[in-house]
Each structure stands twice: as C-alpha cells, then as structure tokens.
XYZ file of C-alpha atoms in Angstrom:
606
model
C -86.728 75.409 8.752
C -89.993 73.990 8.696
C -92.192 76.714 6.788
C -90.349 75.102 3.415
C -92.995 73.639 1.143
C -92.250 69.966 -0.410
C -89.109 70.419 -2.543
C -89.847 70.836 -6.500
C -88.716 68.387 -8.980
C -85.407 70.123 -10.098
C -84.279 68.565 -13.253
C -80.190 67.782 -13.717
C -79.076 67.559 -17.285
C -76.092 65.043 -17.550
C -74.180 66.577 -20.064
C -73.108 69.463 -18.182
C -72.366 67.703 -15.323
C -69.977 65.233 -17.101
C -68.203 68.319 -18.949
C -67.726 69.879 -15.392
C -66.155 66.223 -14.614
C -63.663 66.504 -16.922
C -62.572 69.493 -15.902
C -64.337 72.009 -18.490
C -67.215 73.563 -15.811
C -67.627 77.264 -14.342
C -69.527 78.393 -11.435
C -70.159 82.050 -10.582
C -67.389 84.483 -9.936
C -65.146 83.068 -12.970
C -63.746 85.430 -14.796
C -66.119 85.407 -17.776
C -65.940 85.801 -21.388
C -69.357 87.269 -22.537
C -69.637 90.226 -24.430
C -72.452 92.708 -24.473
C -73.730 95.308 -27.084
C -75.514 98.291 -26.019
C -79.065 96.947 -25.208
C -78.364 93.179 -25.425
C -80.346 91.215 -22.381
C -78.967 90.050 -19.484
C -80.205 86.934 -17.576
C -80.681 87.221 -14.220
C -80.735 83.867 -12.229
C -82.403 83.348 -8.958
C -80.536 80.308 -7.182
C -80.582 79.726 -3.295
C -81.866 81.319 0.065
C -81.106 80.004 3.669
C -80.600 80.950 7.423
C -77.246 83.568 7.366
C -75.624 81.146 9.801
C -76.064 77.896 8.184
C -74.045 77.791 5.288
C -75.376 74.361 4.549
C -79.005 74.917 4.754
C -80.119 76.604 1.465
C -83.436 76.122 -0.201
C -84.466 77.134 -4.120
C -85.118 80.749 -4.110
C -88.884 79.906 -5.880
C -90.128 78.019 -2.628
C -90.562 80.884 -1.145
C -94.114 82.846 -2.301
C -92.299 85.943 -4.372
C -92.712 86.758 -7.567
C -92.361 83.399 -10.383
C -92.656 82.672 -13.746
C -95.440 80.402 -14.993
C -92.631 78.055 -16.344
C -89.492 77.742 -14.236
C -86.237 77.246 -16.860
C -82.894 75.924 -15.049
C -79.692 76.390 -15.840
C -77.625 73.399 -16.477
C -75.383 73.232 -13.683
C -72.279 71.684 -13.131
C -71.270 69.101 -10.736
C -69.479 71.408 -8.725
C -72.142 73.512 -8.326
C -74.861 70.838 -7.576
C -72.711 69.686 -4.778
C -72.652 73.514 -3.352
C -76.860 73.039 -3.393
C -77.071 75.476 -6.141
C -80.271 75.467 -8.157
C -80.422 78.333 -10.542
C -83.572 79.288 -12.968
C -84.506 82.087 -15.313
C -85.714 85.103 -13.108
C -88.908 87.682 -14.164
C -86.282 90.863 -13.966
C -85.596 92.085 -17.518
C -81.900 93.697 -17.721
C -80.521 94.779 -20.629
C -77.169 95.933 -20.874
C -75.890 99.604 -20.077
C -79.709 100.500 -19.654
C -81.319 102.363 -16.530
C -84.416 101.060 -15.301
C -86.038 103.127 -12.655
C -88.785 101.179 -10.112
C -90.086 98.810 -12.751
C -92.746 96.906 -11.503
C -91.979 93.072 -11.472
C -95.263 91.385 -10.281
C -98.228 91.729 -8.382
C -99.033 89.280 -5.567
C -101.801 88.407 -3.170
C -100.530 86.844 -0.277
C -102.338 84.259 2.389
C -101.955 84.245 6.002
C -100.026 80.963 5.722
C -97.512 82.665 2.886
C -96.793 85.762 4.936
C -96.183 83.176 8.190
C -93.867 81.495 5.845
C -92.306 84.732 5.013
C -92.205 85.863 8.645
C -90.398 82.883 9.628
C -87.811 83.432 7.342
C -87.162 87.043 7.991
C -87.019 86.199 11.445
C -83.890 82.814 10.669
C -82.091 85.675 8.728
C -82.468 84.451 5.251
C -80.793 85.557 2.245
C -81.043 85.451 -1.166
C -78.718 84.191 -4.268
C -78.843 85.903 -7.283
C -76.398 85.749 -10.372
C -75.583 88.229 -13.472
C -72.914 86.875 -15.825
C -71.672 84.366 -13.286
C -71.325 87.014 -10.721
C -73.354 86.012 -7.283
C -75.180 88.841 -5.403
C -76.576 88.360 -2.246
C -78.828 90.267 -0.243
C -81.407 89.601 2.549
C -85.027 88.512 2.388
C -86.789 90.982 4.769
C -85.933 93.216 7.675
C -86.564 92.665 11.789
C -86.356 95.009 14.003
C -86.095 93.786 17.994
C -86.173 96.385 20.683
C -86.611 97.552 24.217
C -87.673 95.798 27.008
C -90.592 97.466 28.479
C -92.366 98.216 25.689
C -90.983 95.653 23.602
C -91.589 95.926 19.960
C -90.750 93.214 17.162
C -91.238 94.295 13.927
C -90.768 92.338 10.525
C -90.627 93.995 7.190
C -90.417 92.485 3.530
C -88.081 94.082 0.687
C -90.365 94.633 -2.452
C -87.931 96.732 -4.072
C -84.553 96.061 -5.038
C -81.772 98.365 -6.479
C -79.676 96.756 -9.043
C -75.988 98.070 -9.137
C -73.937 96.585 -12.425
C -70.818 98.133 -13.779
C -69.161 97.707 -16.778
C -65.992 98.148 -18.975
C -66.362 98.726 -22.470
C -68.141 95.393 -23.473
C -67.950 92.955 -20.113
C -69.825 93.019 -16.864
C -67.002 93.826 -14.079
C -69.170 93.714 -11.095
C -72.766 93.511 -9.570
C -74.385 94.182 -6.628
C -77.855 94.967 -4.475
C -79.230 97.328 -2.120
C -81.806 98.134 -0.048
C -80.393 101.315 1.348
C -82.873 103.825 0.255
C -86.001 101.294 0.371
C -88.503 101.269 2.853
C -89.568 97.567 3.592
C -93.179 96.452 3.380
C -94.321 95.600 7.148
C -95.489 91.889 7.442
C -97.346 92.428 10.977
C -101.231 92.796 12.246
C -102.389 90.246 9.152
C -105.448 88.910 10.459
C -105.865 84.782 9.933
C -108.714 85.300 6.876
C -106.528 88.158 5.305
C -104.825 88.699 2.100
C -101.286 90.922 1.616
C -101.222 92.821 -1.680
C -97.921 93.556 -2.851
C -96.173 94.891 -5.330
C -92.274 93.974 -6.119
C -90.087 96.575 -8.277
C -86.943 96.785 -8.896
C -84.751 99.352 -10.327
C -81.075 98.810 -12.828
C -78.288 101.005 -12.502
C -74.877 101.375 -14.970
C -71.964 102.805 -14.371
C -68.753 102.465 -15.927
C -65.444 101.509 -14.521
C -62.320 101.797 -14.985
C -60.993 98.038 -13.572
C -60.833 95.832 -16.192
C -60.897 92.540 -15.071
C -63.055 91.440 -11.708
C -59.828 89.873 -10.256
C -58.761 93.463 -9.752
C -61.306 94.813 -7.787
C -60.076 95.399 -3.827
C -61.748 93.105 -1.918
C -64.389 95.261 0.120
C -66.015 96.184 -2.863
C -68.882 94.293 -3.000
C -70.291 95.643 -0.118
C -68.913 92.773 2.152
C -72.105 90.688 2.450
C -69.845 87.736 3.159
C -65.911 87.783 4.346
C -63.817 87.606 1.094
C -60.511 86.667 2.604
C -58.611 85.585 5.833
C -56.473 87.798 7.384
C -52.959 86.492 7.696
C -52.303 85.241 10.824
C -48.292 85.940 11.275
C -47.814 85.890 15.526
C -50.124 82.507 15.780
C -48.064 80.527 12.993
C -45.233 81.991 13.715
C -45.842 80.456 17.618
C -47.301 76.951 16.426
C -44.034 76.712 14.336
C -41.521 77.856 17.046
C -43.960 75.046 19.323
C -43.604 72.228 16.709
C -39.735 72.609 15.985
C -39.073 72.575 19.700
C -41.141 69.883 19.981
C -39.669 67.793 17.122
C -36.073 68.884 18.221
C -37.098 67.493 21.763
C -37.860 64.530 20.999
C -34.894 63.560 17.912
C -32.281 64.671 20.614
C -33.527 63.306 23.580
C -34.373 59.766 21.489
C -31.081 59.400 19.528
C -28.685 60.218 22.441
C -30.684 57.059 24.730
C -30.437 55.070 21.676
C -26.752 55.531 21.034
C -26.372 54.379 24.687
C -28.583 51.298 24.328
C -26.686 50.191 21.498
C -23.604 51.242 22.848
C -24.840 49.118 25.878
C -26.438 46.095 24.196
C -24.044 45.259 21.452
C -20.698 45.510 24.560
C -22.964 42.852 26.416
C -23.115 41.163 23.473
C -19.263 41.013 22.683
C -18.432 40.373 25.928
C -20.923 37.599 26.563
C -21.286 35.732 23.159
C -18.793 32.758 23.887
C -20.309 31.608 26.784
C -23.768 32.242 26.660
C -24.727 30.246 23.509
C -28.571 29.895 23.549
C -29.168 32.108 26.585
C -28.895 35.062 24.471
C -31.960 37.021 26.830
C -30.721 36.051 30.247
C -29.476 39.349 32.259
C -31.060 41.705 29.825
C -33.864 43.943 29.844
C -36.018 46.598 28.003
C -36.541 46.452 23.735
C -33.529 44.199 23.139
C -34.848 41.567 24.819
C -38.270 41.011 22.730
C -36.043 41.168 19.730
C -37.861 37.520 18.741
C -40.898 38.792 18.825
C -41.421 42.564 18.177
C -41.678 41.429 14.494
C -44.583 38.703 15.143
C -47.454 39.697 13.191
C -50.298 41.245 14.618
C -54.017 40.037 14.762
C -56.436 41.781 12.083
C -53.844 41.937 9.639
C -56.440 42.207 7.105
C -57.698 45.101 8.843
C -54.568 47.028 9.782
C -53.682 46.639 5.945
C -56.522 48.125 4.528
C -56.362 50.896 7.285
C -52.585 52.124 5.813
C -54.055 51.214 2.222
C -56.958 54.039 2.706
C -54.912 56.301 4.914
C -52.112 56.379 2.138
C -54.959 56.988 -0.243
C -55.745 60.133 1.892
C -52.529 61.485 2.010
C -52.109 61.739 -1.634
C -55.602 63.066 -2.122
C -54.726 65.586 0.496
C -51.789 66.287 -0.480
C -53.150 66.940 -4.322
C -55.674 68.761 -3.148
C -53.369 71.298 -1.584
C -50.810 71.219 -4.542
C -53.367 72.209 -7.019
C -54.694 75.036 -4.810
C -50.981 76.247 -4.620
C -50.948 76.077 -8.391
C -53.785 78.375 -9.085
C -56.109 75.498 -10.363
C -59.032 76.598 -7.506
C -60.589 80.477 -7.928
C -61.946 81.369 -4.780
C -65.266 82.423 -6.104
C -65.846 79.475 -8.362
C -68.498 77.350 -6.662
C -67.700 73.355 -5.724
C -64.551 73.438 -7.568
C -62.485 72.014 -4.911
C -65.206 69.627 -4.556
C -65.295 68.553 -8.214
C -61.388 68.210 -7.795
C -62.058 66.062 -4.617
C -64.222 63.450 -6.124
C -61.909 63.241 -9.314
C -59.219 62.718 -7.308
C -60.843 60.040 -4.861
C -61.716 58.115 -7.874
C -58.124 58.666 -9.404
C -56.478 57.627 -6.021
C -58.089 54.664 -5.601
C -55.465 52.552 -7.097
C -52.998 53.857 -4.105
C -55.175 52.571 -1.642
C -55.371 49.047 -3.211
C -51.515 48.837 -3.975
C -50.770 49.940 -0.236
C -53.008 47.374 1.455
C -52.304 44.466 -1.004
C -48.593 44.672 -1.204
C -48.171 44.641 2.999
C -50.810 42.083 3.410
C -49.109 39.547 1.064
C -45.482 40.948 2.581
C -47.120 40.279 6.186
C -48.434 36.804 5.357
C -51.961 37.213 4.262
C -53.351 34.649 1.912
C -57.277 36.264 1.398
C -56.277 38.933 -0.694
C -59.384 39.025 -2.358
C -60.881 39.349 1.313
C -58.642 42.310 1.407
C -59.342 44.260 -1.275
C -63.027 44.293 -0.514
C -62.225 45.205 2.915
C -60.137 48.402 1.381
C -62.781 49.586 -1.027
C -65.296 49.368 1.750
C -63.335 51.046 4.948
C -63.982 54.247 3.604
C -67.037 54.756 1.230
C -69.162 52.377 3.443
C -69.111 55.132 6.180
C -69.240 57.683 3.752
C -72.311 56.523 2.573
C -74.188 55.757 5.864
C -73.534 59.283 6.930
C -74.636 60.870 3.217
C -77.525 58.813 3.247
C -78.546 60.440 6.630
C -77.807 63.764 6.233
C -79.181 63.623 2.634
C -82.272 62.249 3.589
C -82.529 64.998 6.729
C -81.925 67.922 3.305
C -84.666 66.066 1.320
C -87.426 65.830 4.252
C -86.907 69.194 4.515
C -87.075 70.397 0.921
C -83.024 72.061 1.060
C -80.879 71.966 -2.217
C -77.850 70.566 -0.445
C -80.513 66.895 -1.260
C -78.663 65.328 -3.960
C -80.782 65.203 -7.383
C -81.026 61.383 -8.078
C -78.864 62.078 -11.708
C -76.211 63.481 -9.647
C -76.347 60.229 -7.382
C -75.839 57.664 -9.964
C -73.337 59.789 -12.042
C -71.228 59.740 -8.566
C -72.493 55.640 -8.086
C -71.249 55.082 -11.869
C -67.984 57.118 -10.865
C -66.777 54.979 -8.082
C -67.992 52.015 -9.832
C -66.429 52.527 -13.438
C -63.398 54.161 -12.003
C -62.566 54.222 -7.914
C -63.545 50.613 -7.293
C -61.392 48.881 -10.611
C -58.419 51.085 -9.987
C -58.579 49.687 -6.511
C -58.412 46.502 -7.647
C -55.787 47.209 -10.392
C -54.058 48.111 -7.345
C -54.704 45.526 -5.560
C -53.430 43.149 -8.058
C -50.082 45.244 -8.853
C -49.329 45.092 -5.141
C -49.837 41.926 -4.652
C -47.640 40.801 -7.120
C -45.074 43.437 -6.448
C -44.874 42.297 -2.850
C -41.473 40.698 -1.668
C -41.203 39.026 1.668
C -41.493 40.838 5.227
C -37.701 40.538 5.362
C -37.146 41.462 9.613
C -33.885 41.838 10.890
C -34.912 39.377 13.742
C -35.961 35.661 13.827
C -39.479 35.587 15.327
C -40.154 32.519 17.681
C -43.403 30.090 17.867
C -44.010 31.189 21.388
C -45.028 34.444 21.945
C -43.045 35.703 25.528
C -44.692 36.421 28.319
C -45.359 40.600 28.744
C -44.837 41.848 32.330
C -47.137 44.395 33.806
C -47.367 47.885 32.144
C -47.129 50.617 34.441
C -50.792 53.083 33.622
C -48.611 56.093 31.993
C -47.723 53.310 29.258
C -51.138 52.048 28.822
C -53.116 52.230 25.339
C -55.316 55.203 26.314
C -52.624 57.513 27.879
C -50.613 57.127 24.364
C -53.630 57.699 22.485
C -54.013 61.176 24.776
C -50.290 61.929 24.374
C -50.078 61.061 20.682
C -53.372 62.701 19.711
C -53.137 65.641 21.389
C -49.589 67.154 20.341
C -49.982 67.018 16.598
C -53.725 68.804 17.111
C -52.016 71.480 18.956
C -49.738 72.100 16.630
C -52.387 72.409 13.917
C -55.121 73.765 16.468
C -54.566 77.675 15.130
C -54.875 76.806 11.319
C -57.910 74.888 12.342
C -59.947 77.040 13.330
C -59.899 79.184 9.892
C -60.595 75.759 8.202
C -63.868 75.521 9.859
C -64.671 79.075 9.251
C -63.944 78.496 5.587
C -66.213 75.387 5.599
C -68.630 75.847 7.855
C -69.091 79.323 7.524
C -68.558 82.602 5.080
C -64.939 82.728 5.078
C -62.953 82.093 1.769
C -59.580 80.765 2.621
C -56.969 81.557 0.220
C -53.601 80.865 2.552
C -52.835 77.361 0.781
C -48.644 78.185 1.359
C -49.626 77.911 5.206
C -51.639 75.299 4.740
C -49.113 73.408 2.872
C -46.678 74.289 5.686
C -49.154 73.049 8.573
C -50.007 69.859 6.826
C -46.504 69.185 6.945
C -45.750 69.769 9.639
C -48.404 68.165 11.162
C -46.781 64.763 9.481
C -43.808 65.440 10.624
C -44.915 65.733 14.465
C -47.103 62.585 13.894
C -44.009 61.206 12.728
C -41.879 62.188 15.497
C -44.424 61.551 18.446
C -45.351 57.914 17.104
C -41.343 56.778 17.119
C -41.215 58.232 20.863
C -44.173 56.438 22.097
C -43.373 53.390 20.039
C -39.388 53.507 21.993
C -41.274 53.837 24.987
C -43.530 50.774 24.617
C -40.694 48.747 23.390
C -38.629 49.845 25.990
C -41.264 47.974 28.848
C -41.297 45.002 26.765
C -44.247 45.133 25.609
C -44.044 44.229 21.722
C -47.404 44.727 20.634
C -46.573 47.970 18.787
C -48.624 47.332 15.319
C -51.870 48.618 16.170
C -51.100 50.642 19.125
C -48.547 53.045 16.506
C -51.818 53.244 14.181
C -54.018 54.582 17.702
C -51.620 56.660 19.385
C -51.318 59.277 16.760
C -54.878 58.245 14.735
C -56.255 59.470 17.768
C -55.962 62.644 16.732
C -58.778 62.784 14.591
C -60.667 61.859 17.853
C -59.583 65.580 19.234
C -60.818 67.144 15.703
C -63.998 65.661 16.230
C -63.665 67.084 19.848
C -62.914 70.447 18.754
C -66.069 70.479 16.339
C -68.097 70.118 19.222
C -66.145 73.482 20.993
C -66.535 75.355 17.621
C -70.388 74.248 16.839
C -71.037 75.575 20.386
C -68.694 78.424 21.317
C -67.507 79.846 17.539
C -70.867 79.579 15.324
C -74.317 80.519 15.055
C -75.028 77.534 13.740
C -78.614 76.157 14.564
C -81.399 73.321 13.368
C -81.585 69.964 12.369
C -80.632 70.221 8.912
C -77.304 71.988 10.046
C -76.654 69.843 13.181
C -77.205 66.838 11.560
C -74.732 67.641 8.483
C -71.864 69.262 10.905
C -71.782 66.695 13.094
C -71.962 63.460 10.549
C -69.469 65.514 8.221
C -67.145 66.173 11.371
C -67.506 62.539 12.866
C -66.421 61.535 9.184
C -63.328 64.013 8.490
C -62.122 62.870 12.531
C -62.024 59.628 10.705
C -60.250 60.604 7.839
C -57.280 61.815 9.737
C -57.188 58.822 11.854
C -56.601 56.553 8.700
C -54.184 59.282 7.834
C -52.251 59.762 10.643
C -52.472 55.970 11.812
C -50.832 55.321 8.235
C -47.711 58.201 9.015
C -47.575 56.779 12.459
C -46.770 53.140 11.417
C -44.522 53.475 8.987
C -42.744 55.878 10.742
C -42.532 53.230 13.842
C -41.840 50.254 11.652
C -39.026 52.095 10.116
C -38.191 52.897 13.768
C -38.270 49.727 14.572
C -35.858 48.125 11.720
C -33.655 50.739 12.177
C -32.535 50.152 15.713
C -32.586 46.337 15.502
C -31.029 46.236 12.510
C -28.369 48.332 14.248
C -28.218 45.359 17.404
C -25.352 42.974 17.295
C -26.853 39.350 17.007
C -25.747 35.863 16.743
C-alpha cells in the first residue's frame, strides 16, 4: 500500500514490555477484571487497519486522515502485542458506561484531493479497522465499494462517517462489543475535482444492553458478528485418513525391514561360524551388501563441525516445538490474547538455548572434534544468523512502507539484550556441560585407515531420489493439518485443535523416524557407507516440500497480495522450511545411527 504517509514515531515503554516477558502481560480478548459504575468512562482505543487479506500488513489507525486528537496518547503495550503490529492510542469517542449516545458528532473534517485518493485506495484494498473496549477488539471496515455490470459499468466508493457502537454488559463488567454499519448510509468519495475539498462529518452512536452470559468465554462463537473465523472446524474423515495412511505406512516399513534383517543376520553370522577358522584376515572375501563395510560405516564424516551443530539446533527445535504445543494443551494460550504464543516462543528460544549447545558439543567431542569453541559459535549462529537476514529484510520492507508489523527500535534491543543476556550464555553453558559430559564414540566396529572403495550406485539410490522419497512421505502425512496451520497464520483463522496437533507432530516424528532407517538399510545395503549426512537430507528435505507447498497455498488458497505481504510470506516460509529441516535431519540421524548400532552390534565378529 503505497498511499501510507511516513510512519509516526510510536513510542515503546520498556516496562511493560519486560512485565509481558515474564509472563504477567494481556492483550485484547482476556478475560478482564475491570469494573464499571453507572456512568464511569470507557476508553476506546484505535489500534490497526490493513488490506482484509493480508493479515500481516497493518498500519496505525491515525495514518489514515479521520478524525485525531491534537495529542496522540499510547497505550503501553506488551511484547506480545508489539510483535502482532499492534499500536493502540486514546481515541476522540467518549463512552461512558451503561449510557446511550445517539449520533454524537465526533469531528469535523475538510478533506484534500490527495486525502480522499488516500482514502479511495484503501476502500478499494478492503481495509479494516481495529478498535478495542476493555480489551475486547472490534473490527469493522473502512468504507464501502460497490463494482457492477458490464455495460454500463459503475464503481462506486463510499466512506463510513457513522458508526453504531453495540456494548453489553452484566451487572458491573463489559461482556461483549461490537460495530455496525447496517443502518448507515456511507458518504460517497467519487466526482472530487483535483482543487476540491470533502467536508465531513463523523458521528457515532453507543448502545447498552444487558446480558445474561456472564463471562465472555461463554458466549457461542458466532456472536460477534463473524468479522473474522473464530474457530476451525474439526476435521474427523481427513485425520482419521492421514492416520490410517501413516500407520500403514509405519507398519510397512517395521515388517518388511525386520523380517530382511532377521535373514541377514541369520545369513551373515552362519557365514561367519562356518567360515571363521579358515578365513583369518579375509573376513570380507565372498560377502556382500552392509556387512561388508562394517570397517567403515562408522568412519566419521566430513563437516563434523557442521553436522553437529545441525542436530544441536534441530534438537533445540524439537523441544521448543514440542513446549510450544504442551503449553497450548495446558490452557496457557487464550485464543483471543494477541502475540501470546509469540511471547511464549521467544522465552522459550532463549530458555532452549542451552539444549542446542549440549547436543552439538557433547557429539562433536564424542565424534573427535577438537575446535569446540569453533563449534559453539557455529551453533549459536546456524539459526539466528538466518533469522536475522530475513527479519532485517522483511522489517525494513514494513518500515519503508510505514506498517506496524516494523519493529520499534526498544523492542529490537530488548529482543538483542534477550539473546545476548540469556540464549547465547545458556548456549555456551551448554556447550561446556556437553563437552565435558561427552564419553567416547564407542562403535561396535573397528574403523580402518583406508576408506574402501564404493561401487557404482544404481540412480533410484542416489542422494536426490532419497531426498524425494524421504521428504515427501512425512509431508503427506502432515499435508491435511497443514493447511489449517497456514490459515491460522497467514490468515483469519484461530486454531484451537492443539490434541491433533500434538497427535500430527508425532506422528510426523515417528514417520521421519521410520522412513530415515529404511532409506539408511537401503544405502547400506549397496555399500555405500556414507550415511551421516545423507540420513540428515533424506528426511530434512521435507522442509524443502513445506516451502513448496507455501508457494501452492500463496497462489491457489489466499488472497494474499503486495510487497509487504509477499516479501514477509515468503522469507517467513523459506525460514520455517528450514526449521523443519534441522528438525527432522536431527530425528532422522539419530534414528539411523541407532539403526545402525543396532544391527552391527547384532553381527557376529572376530
């Protein structure tokens, strides 16, 4: 949206935002606590407008030209709620508890050519508004547009200047709020001539009425007038199918894998008895397939540095993730309460931390690695370097263009001071526990100096075709859920179906799990021994068909349109495709390294 004037200086008080750090903050939709007498004022906040469709494009409601007070006073917001891009300040409507107010006049303005282009422009990109009473969000839209016929075709755009105000209340608390424009004629916006001013004249009008719910968590969803979708349906038949899928899949595969391993061992350990006295030193000769590299499936791999601080970060995810989820299934996240899963997200990044530097440190020094220092730097940086390139864009595209969702520069160093205070020391607490922690590599098999010779690969074993295989069966089994994820973040949906979730994320581990040991037999089973990094691709490379499916759902399943929203969906998507890839890569290797022990610890050797 380019009509948006330069964004105003929006001050951030720290105090707040530190008490919503610790846990302490509330954002609108909280069940409240304030109490009203008869007469008593209540504050009205304006907050945000933005295009309908982009959920991440919001501007302050006061850079548009409607009616403002000479001096704008925000409300100190929480972190949570900075994060979300809201921006909420003292409003010029005067409400006062249980008290009618019919068409009170709010201001009188005198609009330019360029101000009723801006307006136009937003009428025409859908915008709404965001207004809050007692930390209960109401949301209407800015204007009206009217598009019809073909031959003669009219376009007409209309303003709201009057809006209805719809509160209820039981006994002393505010239960519910609401606007409408039902029986309000908008003011028409069109014929302005260049050198022209628009005189208008904004009312509004206050209506009480008493109810008989007593708290707002009671209220059947619906009753707001369902400006946004409240809830997800439940989505029995298309679980239900992704389950039956997943066991049949996982069954498949455990079957299929342990009855050709009890005959290779069965196999390998008779040819073993039966040619141990006379073959001495010429323990390979005659055999074939993954008993055969048993000196050197254990050789470490290049970039050990690397592939340590990958399963450092991706074990780091899995415990945000799965914290994340645990807390939501615990009744810690209200699904109107703005940024709180945010807040939680950031806390527990920082909290995390110290997972992510144990991992890595303790198998680097258990794998050989002498740089540990080397390593820990590498692990802080896998992650929040990327993070920040793609912030830094995308928060530069929100400030060019005057949107909210621009970090202020308090809320910036408060986050800096965060991850420096907290997420990079408990890294390096890690770090130091796990290195000292670590005991040797300990593999069932001597390793020899010289690496053995690795014949041809047939293609349907090569690197890319396991990536396919082992990045596209765990996103199909989580392909249904995923859709309502994106509707919840990228669009108006509120998801409250954390059980399912919970059940999906599992299960989506589990398949990971089970997929990685097959390819892994497969590869080892060709004689190829360089398993280390290709277990981390073959199932990472799922968040590679995540990223993939972002692409289908930014073009086939939204509205979603502009540079502010194309740049944050796509560096936010390319960035949570990565995330699964450290956490899935991490899943997939232990899985095939315990794989790997198992069955060769199993093998008769001399």
């Amino acid at each position: 949206m380019t009509v948006i004037g330069n964004p105003r200086s929006w001050s951030c008080q720290w105090l707040p935002i530190l008490i919503l750090l610790l846990g302490t903050g509330h954002g609108p939709g909280v069940e409240g606590v304030t109490h009203y007498k008869a007469g008593d004022p209540v504050i009205l906040y304006v907050n945000k407008v933005g295009p309908y469709h982009n959920p991440q494009e919001t501007y302050h409601y006061y850079q548009l030209p409607v009616c403002c007070p000479e001096k704008i006073r925000h409300k100190s917001l929480s972190l949570g709620e900075v994060l979300d891009g809201d921006r909420m300040a003292e409003s010029l409507y005067e409400i006062r508890f249980r008290e009618n107010v019919e068409k009170r006049i709010l201001c009188h303005m005198q609009l330019s050519s360029a101000q009723v282009e801006q307006l136009r422009q937003a009428i025409e990109e859908l915008y709404y508004f965001e207004f809050v009473v007692d930390d209960l969000p109401i949301r209407g839209f800015v204007g009206y547009m009217e598009e019809s016929g073909f031959l003669p075709h009219s376009h007409k755009i209309g303003l709201w200047t009057h809006l209805d105000f719809h509160l209820e209340f039981h006994g002393d608390r505010i239960i519910f709020a609401n606007v409408s424009v039902r029986d309000v004629n908008p003011h028409s916006l069109d014929g302005l001539r260049p050198d022209e001013f628009l005189g208008l004249t904004h009312t509004y009008s206050v209506r009480w009425s008493e109810t008989s719910v007593e708290r707002r968590s009671d209220r059947r969803r619906g009753d707001d007038g369902g400006f946004f979708p409240r809830t997800l349906e439940i989505h029995w038949l298309s679980i239900i199918n992704s389950m039956v899928l997943v066991f049949l899949l996982v069954g498949f595969v455990a079957v299929i894998l342990m009855r050709v391993l009890r005959n290779d061992l069965a196999r390998y350990n008779l040819d073993e008895e039966t040619t141990s006295a006379g073959s001495g030193d010429d323990f390979d000769q005659g055999d074939n397939g993954w008993k055969i590299i048993h000196t050197d499936v254990f050789r470490f791999p290049p970039y050990r540095g690397l592939l340590c601080a990958v399963l450092g970060v991706g074990a780091q995810f899995l415990a945000l993730g799965t914290g994340i989820i645990v807390m939501a299934l615990l009744g810690m996240f209200n699904v109107h309460r703005h940024g709180a899963i945010n807040s939680a997200a950031i806390l527990l990044y920082a909290l995390t931390c110290c997972i992510s530097g144990y991992v890595s440190s303790h198998f680097y020094r258990q794998i050989g690695g002498e740089r540990w220092v080397w390593n820990i730097i590498l692990t802080t940086s896998l992650f929040s370097v990327p993070f920040f390139l793609t912030w830094s864009v995308v928060n530069s595209v929100h400030w060019a263009n005057g949107s909210t969702q621009a970090l202020p520069a308090t809320t910036i160093l408060l986050l800096l001071t965060v991850w420096l205070l907290v997420g990079f020391p408990l890294t390096v607490i890690g770090g130091i526990f796990g290195k000292n922690n670590a005991s040797p590599f300990d593999a069932p098999c001597r390793t020899k100096n010289i690496a053995r010779e690795i014949p041809p690969q047939p293609w349907y074993k090569s690197t890319v075709i396991h990536m396919t295989v082992g990045g596209f069966l765990p996103f199909s089994a989580i392909s249904v859920e995923l859709y309502y994820i994106f509707a919840t973040v990228w669009g108006r949906e509120q998801y409250t179906l954390y059980g399912i979730l919970f059940f999906v994320f599992a299960i989506l581990l589990s398949v990971g799990a089970c997929i990685s040991i097959a390819l892994t037999y497969f590869q080892l089973s060709g004689e190829d021994y360089r398993w280390w990094w290709r277990s981390v691709l073959s199932v990472g490379s799922t968040g590679l068909f995540i990223f993939l499916y972002s692409v289908f759902y930014y073009a086939r399943r939204s509205n979603m349109s502009g540079a502010v929203q194309t740049v944050e969906f796509f560096g936010y998507s390319l960035l949570t495709g990565y995330v699964f890839f450290l956490m899935l890569g991490t899943i997939s290797f232990f899985s095939s390294l315990k794989f790997i022990r198992y069955i060769y610890v199993n093998l008769k050797m001399d």
